[in-house]
Amino acid sequence: MTEDEKAIREVVETWMSASRSGDIAAVLGLMTDDVVFMVPGRQPFGKDAFAAAAKSMNGVKLDGTSEIVELQVLGGWAYIRNHVEITMTRPDGNAVRRSGYTLTLLRKEADGRWRLSRDANLVT
């Protein structure tokens, strides 16, 4: 495994860990400023909309797994195909479980860090 592949796997692990702990700032730091998310049923959105949605989930506990099925590094870009399973538990104890695949493009930025740049999320 190359150093870039290791770094990308660390981005995914950090994302999941920060999501579990509710560390929105850490998750936002793993994204490029021009990130675009694509999810079923809504128009593509960026970092500000992601942050607003994350903040609106106050009190919701998130847990889950992300398994990298495919990872390819192509110079300063890379893509990963993940299978994600997520459980969101509301403060009242009701839980919603979702699973599915994502296709994510990452970009190696000037500081040498890999960040999420585009994400097509099919978790339903």
XYZ file of C-alpha atoms in Angstrom:
124
model
C 0.000 0.000 0.000
C 1.356 3.404 -0.967
C 1.650 6.385 1.389
C -1.172 8.108 -0.510
C -3.441 5.078 -0.070
C -2.649 5.004 3.655
C -3.397 8.728 3.943
C -6.729 8.322 2.136
C -7.725 5.427 4.393
C -6.877 7.647 7.349
C -9.187 10.368 5.976
C -12.051 7.844 5.923
C -11.262 6.597 9.441
C -10.973 10.158 10.775
C -14.269 11.113 9.110
C -16.069 8.210 10.767
C -14.463 8.832 14.162
C -15.194 12.564 14.075
C -18.780 11.868 12.975
C -19.266 9.477 15.894
C -17.983 12.050 18.374
C -19.943 14.942 16.835
C -16.769 16.843 15.895
C -18.193 18.829 12.982
C -15.091 21.030 12.725
C -12.897 17.973 12.167
C -15.239 16.633 9.469
C -15.313 20.020 7.720
C -11.497 20.062 7.783
C -11.481 16.857 5.726
C -13.256 18.621 2.818
C -12.027 20.938 0.110
C -13.598 24.398 0.168
C -15.332 23.644 -3.150
C -16.681 20.232 -2.110
C -19.893 19.035 -3.775
C -22.217 16.399 -2.296
C -24.779 14.577 -4.392
C -27.527 12.633 -2.644
C -30.834 11.222 -3.871
C -33.771 13.587 -3.856
C -32.004 16.932 -3.599
C -29.843 19.324 -5.542
C -26.054 19.085 -5.122
C -24.797 21.082 -2.147
C -21.526 22.304 -0.695
C -19.636 22.736 2.538
C -21.885 25.428 4.058
C -25.045 23.369 3.539
C -23.280 20.279 4.930
C -22.266 22.247 8.044
C -25.795 23.584 8.534
C -27.306 20.100 8.210
C -24.761 18.649 10.640
C -25.464 21.385 13.203
C -29.217 20.789 12.885
C -28.686 17.198 14.077
C -28.021 18.390 17.624
C -28.486 15.488 20.045
C -28.475 12.833 17.310
C -25.865 10.131 17.911
C -24.265 8.736 14.792
C -22.527 5.372 14.586
C -21.508 3.249 11.668
C -18.907 1.675 9.483
C -17.313 2.477 6.165
C -15.618 -0.255 4.174
C -13.435 0.815 1.264
C -14.290 -1.532 -1.598
C -12.059 0.145 -4.184
C -9.367 2.819 -3.992
C -7.402 4.265 -6.906
C -4.861 7.082 -6.818
C -4.445 8.992 -10.078
C -1.787 11.649 -9.476
C -3.245 14.440 -7.347
C -6.727 12.905 -7.498
C -8.101 9.664 -6.112
C -11.410 7.906 -5.925
C -12.850 5.518 -3.410
C -15.925 3.344 -3.557
C -17.237 2.639 -0.064
C -19.975 0.583 1.480
C -21.397 2.548 4.389
C -23.686 1.451 7.215
C -24.952 4.191 9.524
C -27.239 4.279 12.540
C -28.582 7.639 13.695
C -30.155 7.568 17.149
C -32.339 10.492 18.115
C -32.454 11.793 21.686
C -35.779 9.928 22.190
C -33.989 6.631 21.462
C -35.527 6.027 18.053
C -32.904 4.849 15.577
C -32.720 5.078 11.815
C -30.412 2.698 9.977
C -29.121 3.323 6.484
C -26.690 1.526 4.228
C -25.402 1.776 0.692
C -22.526 2.832 -1.485
C -20.679 6.079 -2.020
C -18.343 7.162 -4.774
C -15.936 9.794 -3.546
C -13.311 11.880 -5.312
C -10.448 13.177 -3.209
C -7.906 15.826 -4.100
C -4.402 16.213 -2.735
C -4.126 19.869 -1.814
C -1.125 22.212 -1.674
C -0.482 21.290 1.979
C -0.066 17.624 0.948
C -3.284 16.494 2.638
C -5.981 14.503 0.894
C -9.453 16.014 1.197
C -12.879 15.001 0.005
C -13.815 16.982 -3.100
C -16.896 15.281 -4.599
C -19.195 12.695 -3.073
C -22.066 10.764 -4.603
C -23.853 9.157 -1.683
C -26.400 6.427 -2.312
C -26.964 5.558 1.350
C -30.712 5.047 1.834
